[in-house]
Short mmCIF file of N, CA and C in Angstrom, two decimals:
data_model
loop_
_atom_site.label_atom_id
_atom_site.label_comp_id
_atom_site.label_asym_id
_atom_site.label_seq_id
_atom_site.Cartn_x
_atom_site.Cartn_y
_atom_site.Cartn_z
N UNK A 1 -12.12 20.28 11.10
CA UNK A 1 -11.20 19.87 10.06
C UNK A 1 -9.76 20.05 10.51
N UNK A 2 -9.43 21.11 11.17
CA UNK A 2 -7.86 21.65 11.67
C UNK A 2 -7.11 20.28 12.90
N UNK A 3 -8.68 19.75 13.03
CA UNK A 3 -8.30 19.14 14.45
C UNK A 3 -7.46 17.51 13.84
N UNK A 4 -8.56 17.28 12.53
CA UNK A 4 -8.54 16.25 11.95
C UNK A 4 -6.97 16.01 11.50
N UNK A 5 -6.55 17.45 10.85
CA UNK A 5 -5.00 17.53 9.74
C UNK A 5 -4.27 17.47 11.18
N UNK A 6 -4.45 18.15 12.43
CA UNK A 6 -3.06 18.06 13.48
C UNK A 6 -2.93 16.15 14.13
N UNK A 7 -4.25 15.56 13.96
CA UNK A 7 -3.86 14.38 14.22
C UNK A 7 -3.05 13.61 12.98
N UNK A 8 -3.54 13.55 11.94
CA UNK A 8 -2.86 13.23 10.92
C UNK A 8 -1.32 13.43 10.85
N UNK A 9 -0.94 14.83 11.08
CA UNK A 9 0.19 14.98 11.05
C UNK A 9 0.97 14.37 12.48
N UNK A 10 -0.13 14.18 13.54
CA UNK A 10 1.06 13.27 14.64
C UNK A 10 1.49 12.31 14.58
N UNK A 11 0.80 11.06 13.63
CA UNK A 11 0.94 10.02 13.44
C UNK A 11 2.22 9.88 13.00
N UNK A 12 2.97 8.54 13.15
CA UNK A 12 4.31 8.22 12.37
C UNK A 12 4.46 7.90 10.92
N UNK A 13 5.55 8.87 10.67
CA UNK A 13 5.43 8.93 8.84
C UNK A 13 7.21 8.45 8.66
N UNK A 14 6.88 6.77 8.80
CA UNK A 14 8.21 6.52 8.01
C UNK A 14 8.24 6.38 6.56
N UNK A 15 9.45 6.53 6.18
CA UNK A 15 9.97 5.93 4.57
C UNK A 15 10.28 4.66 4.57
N UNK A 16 9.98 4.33 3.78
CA UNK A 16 10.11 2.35 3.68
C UNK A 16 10.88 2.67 2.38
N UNK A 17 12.06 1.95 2.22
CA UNK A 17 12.55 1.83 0.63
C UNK A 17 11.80 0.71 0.01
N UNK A 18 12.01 0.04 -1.36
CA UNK A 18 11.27 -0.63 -1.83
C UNK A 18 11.06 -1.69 -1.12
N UNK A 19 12.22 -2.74 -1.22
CA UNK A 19 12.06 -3.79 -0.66
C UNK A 19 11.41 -3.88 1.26
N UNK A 20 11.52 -2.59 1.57
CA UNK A 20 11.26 -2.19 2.77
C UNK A 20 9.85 -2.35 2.92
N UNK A 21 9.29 -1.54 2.10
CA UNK A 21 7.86 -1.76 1.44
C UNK A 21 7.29 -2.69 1.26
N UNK A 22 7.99 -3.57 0.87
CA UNK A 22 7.49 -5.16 0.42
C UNK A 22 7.53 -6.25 1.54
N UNK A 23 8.53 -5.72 2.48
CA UNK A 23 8.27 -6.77 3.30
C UNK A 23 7.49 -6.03 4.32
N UNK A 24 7.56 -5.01 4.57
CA UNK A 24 6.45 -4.42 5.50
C UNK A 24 5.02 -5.27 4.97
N UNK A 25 4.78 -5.11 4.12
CA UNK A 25 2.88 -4.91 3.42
C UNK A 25 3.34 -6.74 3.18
N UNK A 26 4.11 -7.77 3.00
CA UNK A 26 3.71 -8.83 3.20
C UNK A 26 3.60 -9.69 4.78
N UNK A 27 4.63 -9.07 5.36
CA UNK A 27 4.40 -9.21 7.16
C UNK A 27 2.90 -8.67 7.29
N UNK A 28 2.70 -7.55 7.10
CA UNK A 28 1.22 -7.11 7.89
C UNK A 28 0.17 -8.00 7.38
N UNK A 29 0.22 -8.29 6.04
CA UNK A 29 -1.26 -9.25 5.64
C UNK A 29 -0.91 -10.84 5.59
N UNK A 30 0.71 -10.70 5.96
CA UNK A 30 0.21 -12.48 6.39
C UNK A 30 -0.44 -12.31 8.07
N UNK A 31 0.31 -11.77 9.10
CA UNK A 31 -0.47 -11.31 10.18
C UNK A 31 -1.88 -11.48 10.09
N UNK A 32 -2.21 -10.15 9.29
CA UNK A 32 -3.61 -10.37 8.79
C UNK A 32 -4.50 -11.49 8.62
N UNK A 33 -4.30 -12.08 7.69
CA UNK A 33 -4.31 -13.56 7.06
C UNK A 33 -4.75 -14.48 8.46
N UNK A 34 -3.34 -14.70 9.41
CA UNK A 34 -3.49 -15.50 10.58
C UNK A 34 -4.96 -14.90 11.52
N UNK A 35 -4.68 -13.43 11.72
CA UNK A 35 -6.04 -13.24 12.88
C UNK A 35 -7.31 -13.38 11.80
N UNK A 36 -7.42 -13.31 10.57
CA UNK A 36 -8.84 -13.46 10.61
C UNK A 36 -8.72 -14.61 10.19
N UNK A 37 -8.06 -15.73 10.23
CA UNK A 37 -8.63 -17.06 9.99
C UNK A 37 -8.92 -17.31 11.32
N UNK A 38 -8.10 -16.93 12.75
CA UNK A 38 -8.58 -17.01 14.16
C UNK A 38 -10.30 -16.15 14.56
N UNK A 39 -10.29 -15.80 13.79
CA UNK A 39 -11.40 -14.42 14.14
C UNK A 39 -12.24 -14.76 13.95
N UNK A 40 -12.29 -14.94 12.34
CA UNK A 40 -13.45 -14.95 11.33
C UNK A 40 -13.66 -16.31 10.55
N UNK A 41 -12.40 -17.49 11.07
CA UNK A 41 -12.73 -18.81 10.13
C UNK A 41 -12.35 -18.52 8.46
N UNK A 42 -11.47 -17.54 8.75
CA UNK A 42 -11.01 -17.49 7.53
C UNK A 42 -11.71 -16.76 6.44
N UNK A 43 -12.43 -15.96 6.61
CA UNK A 43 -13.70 -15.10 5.56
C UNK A 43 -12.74 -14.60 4.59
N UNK A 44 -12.96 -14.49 3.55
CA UNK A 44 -11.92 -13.78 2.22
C UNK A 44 -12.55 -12.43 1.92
N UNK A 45 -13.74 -12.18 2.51
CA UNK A 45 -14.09 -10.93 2.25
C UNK A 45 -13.61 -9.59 3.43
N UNK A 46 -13.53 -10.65 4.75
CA UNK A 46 -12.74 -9.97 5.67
C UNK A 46 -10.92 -9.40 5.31
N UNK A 47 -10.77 -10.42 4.54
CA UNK A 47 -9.37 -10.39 4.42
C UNK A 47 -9.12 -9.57 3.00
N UNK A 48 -9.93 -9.04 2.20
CA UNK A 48 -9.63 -8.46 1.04
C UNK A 48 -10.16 -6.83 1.59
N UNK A 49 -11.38 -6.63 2.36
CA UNK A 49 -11.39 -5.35 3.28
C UNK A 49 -10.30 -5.35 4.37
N UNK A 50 -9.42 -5.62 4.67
CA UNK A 50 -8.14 -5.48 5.35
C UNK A 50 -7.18 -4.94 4.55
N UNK A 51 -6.94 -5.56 3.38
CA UNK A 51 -5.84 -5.44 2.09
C UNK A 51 -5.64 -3.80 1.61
N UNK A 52 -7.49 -3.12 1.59
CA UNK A 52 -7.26 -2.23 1.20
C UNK A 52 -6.30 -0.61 2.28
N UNK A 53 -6.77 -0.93 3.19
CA UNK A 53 -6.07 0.04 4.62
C UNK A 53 -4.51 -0.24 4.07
N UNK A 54 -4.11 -1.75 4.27
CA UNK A 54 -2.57 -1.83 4.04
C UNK A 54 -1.93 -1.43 2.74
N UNK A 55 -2.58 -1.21 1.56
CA UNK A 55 -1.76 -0.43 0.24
C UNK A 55 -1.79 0.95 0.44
N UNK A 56 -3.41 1.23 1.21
CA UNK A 56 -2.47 2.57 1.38
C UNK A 56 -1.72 3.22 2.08
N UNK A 57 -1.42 2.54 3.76
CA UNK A 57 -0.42 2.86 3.81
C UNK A 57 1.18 2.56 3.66
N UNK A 58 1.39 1.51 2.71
CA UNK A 58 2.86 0.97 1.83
C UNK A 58 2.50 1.79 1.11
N UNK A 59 1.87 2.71 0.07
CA UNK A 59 1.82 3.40 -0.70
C UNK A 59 1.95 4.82 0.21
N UNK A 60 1.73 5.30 1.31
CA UNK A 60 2.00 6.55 1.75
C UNK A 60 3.52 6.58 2.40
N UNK A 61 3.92 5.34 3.05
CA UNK A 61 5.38 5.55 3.46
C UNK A 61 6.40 5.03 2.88
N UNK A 62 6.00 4.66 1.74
CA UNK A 62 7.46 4.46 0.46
C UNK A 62 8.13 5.96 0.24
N UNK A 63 9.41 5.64 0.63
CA UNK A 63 10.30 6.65 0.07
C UNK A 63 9.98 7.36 -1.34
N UNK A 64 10.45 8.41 -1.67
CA UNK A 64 10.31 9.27 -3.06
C UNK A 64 10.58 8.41 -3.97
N UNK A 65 11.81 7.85 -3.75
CA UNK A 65 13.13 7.06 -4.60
C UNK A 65 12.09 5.82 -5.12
N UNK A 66 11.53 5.39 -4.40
CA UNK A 66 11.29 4.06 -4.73
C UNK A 66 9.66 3.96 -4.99
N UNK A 67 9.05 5.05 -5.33
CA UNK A 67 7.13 5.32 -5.38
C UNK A 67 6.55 4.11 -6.21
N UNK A 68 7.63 3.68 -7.24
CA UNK A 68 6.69 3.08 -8.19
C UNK A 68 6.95 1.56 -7.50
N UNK A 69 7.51 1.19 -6.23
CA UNK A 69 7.40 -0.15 -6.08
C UNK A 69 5.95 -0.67 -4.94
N UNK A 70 5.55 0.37 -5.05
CA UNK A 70 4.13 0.33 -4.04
C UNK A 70 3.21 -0.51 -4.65
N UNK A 71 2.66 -0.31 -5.94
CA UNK A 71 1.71 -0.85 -6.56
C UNK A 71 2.25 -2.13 -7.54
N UNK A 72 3.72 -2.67 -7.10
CA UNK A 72 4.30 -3.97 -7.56
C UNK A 72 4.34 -4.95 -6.32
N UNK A 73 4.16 -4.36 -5.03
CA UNK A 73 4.89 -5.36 -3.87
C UNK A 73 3.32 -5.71 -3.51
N UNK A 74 2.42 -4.74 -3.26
CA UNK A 74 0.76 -5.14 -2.86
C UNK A 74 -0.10 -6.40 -3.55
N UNK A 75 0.13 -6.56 -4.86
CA UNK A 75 -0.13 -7.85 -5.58
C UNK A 75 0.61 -9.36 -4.76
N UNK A 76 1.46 -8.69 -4.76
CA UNK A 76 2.28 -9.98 -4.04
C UNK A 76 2.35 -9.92 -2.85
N UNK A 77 2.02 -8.77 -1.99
CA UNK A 77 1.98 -9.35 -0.22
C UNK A 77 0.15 -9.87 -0.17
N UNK A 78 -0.38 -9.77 -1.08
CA UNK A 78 -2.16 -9.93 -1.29
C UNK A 78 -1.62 -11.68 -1.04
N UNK A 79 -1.24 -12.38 -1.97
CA UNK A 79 -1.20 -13.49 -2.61
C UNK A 79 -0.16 -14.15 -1.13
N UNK A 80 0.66 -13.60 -0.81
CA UNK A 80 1.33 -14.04 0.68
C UNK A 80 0.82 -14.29 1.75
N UNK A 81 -0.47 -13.21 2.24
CA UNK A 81 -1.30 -13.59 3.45
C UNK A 81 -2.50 -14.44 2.72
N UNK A 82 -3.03 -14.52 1.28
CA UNK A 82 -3.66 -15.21 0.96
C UNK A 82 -3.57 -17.02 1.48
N UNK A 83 -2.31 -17.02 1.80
CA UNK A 83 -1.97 -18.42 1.90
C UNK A 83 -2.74 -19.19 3.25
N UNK A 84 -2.96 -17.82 3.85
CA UNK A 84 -3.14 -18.74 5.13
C UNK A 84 -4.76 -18.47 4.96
N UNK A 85 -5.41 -18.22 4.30
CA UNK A 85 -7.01 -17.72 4.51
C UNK A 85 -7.80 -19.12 3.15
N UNK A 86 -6.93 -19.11 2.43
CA UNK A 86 -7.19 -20.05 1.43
C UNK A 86 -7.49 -21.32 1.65
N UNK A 87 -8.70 -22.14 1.09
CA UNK A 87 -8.55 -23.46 1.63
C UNK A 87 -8.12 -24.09 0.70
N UNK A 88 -7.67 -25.50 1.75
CA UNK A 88 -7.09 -26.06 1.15
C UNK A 88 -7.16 -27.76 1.10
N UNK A 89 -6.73 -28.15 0.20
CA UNK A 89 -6.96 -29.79 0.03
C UNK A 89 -6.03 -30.24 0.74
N UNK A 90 -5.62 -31.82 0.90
CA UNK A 90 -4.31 -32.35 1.17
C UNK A 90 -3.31 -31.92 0.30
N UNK A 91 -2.34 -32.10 0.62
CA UNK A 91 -0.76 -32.14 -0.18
C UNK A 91 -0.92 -30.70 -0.75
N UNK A 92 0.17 -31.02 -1.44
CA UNK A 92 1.19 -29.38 -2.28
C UNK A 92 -0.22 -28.90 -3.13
N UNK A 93 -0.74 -29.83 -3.89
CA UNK A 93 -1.48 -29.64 -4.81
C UNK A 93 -2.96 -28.93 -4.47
N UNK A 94 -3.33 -29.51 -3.62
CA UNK A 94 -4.52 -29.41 -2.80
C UNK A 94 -4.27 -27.71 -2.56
N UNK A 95 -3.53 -27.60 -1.83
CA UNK A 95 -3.31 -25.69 -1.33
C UNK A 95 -3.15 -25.03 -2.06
N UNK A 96 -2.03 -25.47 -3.78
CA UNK A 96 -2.41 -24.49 -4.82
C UNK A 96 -3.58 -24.29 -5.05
N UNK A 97 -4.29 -25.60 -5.58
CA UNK A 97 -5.68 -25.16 -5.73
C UNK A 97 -6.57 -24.33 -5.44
N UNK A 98 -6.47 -24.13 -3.99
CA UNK A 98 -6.99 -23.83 -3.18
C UNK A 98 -6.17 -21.98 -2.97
N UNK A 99 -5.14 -21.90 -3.63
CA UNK A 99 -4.22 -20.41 -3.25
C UNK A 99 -5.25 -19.98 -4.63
N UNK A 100 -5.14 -20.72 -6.23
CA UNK A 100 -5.26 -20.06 -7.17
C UNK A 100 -7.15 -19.65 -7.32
N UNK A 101 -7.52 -20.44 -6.62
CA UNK A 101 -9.29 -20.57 -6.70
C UNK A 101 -9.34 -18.99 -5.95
N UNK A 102 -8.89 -19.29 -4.59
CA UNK A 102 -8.78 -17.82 -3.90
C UNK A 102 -8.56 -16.33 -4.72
N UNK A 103 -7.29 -16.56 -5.32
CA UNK A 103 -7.06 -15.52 -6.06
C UNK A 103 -7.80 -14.92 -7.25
N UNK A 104 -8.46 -16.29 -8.22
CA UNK A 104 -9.40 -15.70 -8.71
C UNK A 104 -10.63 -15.53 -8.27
N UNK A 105 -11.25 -15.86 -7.25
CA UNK A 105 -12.32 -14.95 -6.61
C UNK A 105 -12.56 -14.00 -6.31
N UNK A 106 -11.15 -13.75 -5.84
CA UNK A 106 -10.70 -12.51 -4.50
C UNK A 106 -9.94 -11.03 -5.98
N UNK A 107 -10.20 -11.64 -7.17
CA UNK A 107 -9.63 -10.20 -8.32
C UNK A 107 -9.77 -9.15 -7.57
N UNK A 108 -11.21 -8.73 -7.55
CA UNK A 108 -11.54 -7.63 -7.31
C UNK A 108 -11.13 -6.87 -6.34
N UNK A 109 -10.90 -7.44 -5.29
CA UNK A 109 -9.74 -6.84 -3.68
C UNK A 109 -8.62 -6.91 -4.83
N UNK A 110 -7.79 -7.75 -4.90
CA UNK A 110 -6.80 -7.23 -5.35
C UNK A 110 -6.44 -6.36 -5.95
N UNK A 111 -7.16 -6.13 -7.03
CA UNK A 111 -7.76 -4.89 -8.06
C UNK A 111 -7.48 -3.60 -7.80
N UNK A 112 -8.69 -3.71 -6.78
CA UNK A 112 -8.62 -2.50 -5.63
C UNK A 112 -7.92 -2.13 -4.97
N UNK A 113 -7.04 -2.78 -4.13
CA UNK A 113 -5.92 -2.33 -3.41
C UNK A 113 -4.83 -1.88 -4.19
N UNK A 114 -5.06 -2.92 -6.00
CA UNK A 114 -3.46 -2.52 -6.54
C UNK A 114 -3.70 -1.20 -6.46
N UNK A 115 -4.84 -0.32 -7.27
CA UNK A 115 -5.79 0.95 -7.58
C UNK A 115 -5.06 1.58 -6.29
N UNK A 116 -5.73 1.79 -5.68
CA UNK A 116 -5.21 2.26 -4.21
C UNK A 116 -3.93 2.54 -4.34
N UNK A 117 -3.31 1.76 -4.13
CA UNK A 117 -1.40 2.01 -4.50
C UNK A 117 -1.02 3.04 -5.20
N UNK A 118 -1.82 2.47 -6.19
CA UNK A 118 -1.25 3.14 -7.52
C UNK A 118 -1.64 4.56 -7.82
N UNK A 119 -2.78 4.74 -7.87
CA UNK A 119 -3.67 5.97 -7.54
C UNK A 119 -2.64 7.00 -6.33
N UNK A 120 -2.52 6.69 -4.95
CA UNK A 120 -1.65 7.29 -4.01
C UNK A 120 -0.72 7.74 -4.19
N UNK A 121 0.52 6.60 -4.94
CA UNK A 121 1.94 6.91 -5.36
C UNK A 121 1.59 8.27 -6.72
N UNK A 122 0.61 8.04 -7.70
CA UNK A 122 0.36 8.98 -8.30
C UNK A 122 0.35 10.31 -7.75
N UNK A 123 -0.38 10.17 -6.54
CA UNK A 123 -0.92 11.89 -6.85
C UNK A 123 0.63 12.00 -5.83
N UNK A 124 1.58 11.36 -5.12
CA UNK A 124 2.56 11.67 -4.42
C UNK A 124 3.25 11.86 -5.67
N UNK A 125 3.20 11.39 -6.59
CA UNK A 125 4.60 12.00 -7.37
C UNK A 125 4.37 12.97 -8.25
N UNK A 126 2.79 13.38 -8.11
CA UNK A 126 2.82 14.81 -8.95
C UNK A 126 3.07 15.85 -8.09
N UNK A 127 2.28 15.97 -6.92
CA UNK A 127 2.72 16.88 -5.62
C UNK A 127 4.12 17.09 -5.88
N UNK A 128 5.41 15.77 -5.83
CA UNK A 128 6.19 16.14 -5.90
C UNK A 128 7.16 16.93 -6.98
N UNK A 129 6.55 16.53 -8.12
CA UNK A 129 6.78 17.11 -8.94
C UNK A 129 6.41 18.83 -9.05
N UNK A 130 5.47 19.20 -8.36
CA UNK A 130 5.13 20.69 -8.59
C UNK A 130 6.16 21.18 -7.56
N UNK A 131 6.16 20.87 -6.50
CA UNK A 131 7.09 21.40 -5.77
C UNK A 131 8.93 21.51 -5.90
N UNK A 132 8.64 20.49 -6.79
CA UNK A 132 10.15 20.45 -7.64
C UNK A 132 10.18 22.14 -8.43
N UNK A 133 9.63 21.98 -8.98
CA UNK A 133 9.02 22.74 -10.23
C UNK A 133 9.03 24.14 -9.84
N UNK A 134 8.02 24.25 -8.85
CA UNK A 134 7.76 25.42 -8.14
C UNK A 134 9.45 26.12 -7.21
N UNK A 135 9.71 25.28 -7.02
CA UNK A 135 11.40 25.22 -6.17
C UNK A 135 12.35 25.96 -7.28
N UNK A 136 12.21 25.32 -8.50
CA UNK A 136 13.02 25.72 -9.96
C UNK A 136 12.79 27.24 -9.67
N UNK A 137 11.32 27.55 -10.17
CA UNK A 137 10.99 28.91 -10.34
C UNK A 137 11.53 30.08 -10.08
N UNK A 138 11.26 29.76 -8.11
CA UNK A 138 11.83 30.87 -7.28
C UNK A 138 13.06 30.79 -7.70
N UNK A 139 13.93 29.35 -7.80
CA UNK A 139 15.48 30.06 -7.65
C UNK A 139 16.01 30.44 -8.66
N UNK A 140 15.11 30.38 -9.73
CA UNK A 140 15.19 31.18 -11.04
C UNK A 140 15.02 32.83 -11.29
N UNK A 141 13.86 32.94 -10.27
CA UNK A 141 13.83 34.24 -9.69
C UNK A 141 14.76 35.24 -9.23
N UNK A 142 15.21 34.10 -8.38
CA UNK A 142 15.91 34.73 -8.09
C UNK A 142 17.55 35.22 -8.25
N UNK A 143 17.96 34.15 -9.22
CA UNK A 143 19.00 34.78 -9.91
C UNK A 143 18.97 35.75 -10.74
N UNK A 144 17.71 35.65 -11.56
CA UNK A 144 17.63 36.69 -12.48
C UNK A 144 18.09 38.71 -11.61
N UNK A 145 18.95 39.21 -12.24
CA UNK A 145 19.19 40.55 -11.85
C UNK A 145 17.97 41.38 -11.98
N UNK A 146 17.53 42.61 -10.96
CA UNK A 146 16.57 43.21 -11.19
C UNK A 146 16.91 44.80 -11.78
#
């Protein structure tokens, strides 16, 4: 287990601000999007088990400041790499079709990943909150005269 937390902690832990966030997690799953239509011919089940890895980590390296834009930008970088996995008819019309058919198939990934987000940024902003909290305490402590 000790070995498990020192790799964890080597890995790179940036802060993404919101919009930072948002374009991170829509770059990675249009990426996405492109290799498994090269890969896989485009599978939507490949591409909605991809979705979930990427909310959580836009949901682990969003800044403090900006937690609650994790589980707003993942809906919409979903629907961004969706574009390229989606089929599609001729013309403008044809590819909506073909974006909105996707999307309602594909709820349930989305669902899930929003969950994911959202769930993550949660328990990050209670953590942070105790440690806020806990921070109060001591220096409450420690003003108090003994």
């Amino acid at each position: 287990m000790a070995r498990v937390v020192r790799a964890l902690r080597g890995m790179p832990n940036p802060r993404l601000t919101g919009l930072g966030s948002g374009l991170f997690c829509a770059a990675v799953m249009l990426v996405l999007g492109f290799l498994d239509q090269a890969l896989f011919g485009a599978s939507l089940t490949v591409y909605g088990v991809l979705f979930s890895p990427v909310c959580l980590v836009t949901a682990l390296w969003v800044r403090k400041g900006d937690l609650l834009t994790a589980p707003v930008v993942v809906p919409i970088a979903f629907a961004v790499g969706l574009v390229t996995v989606a089929e599609s008819g001729k013309g403008v019309g044809g590819r909506l079709m073909g974006l909105v058919t996707a999307l309602a198939t594909e709820a349930g990934w989305l669902y899930g990943g929003t969950l994911v987000a959202g769930s993550t940024v949660l328990v990050r902003q209670v953590r942070m909150l105790r440690r806020r909290r806990a921070a109060a305490a001591v220096a409450a402590r420690d003003r108090t005269p003994v």
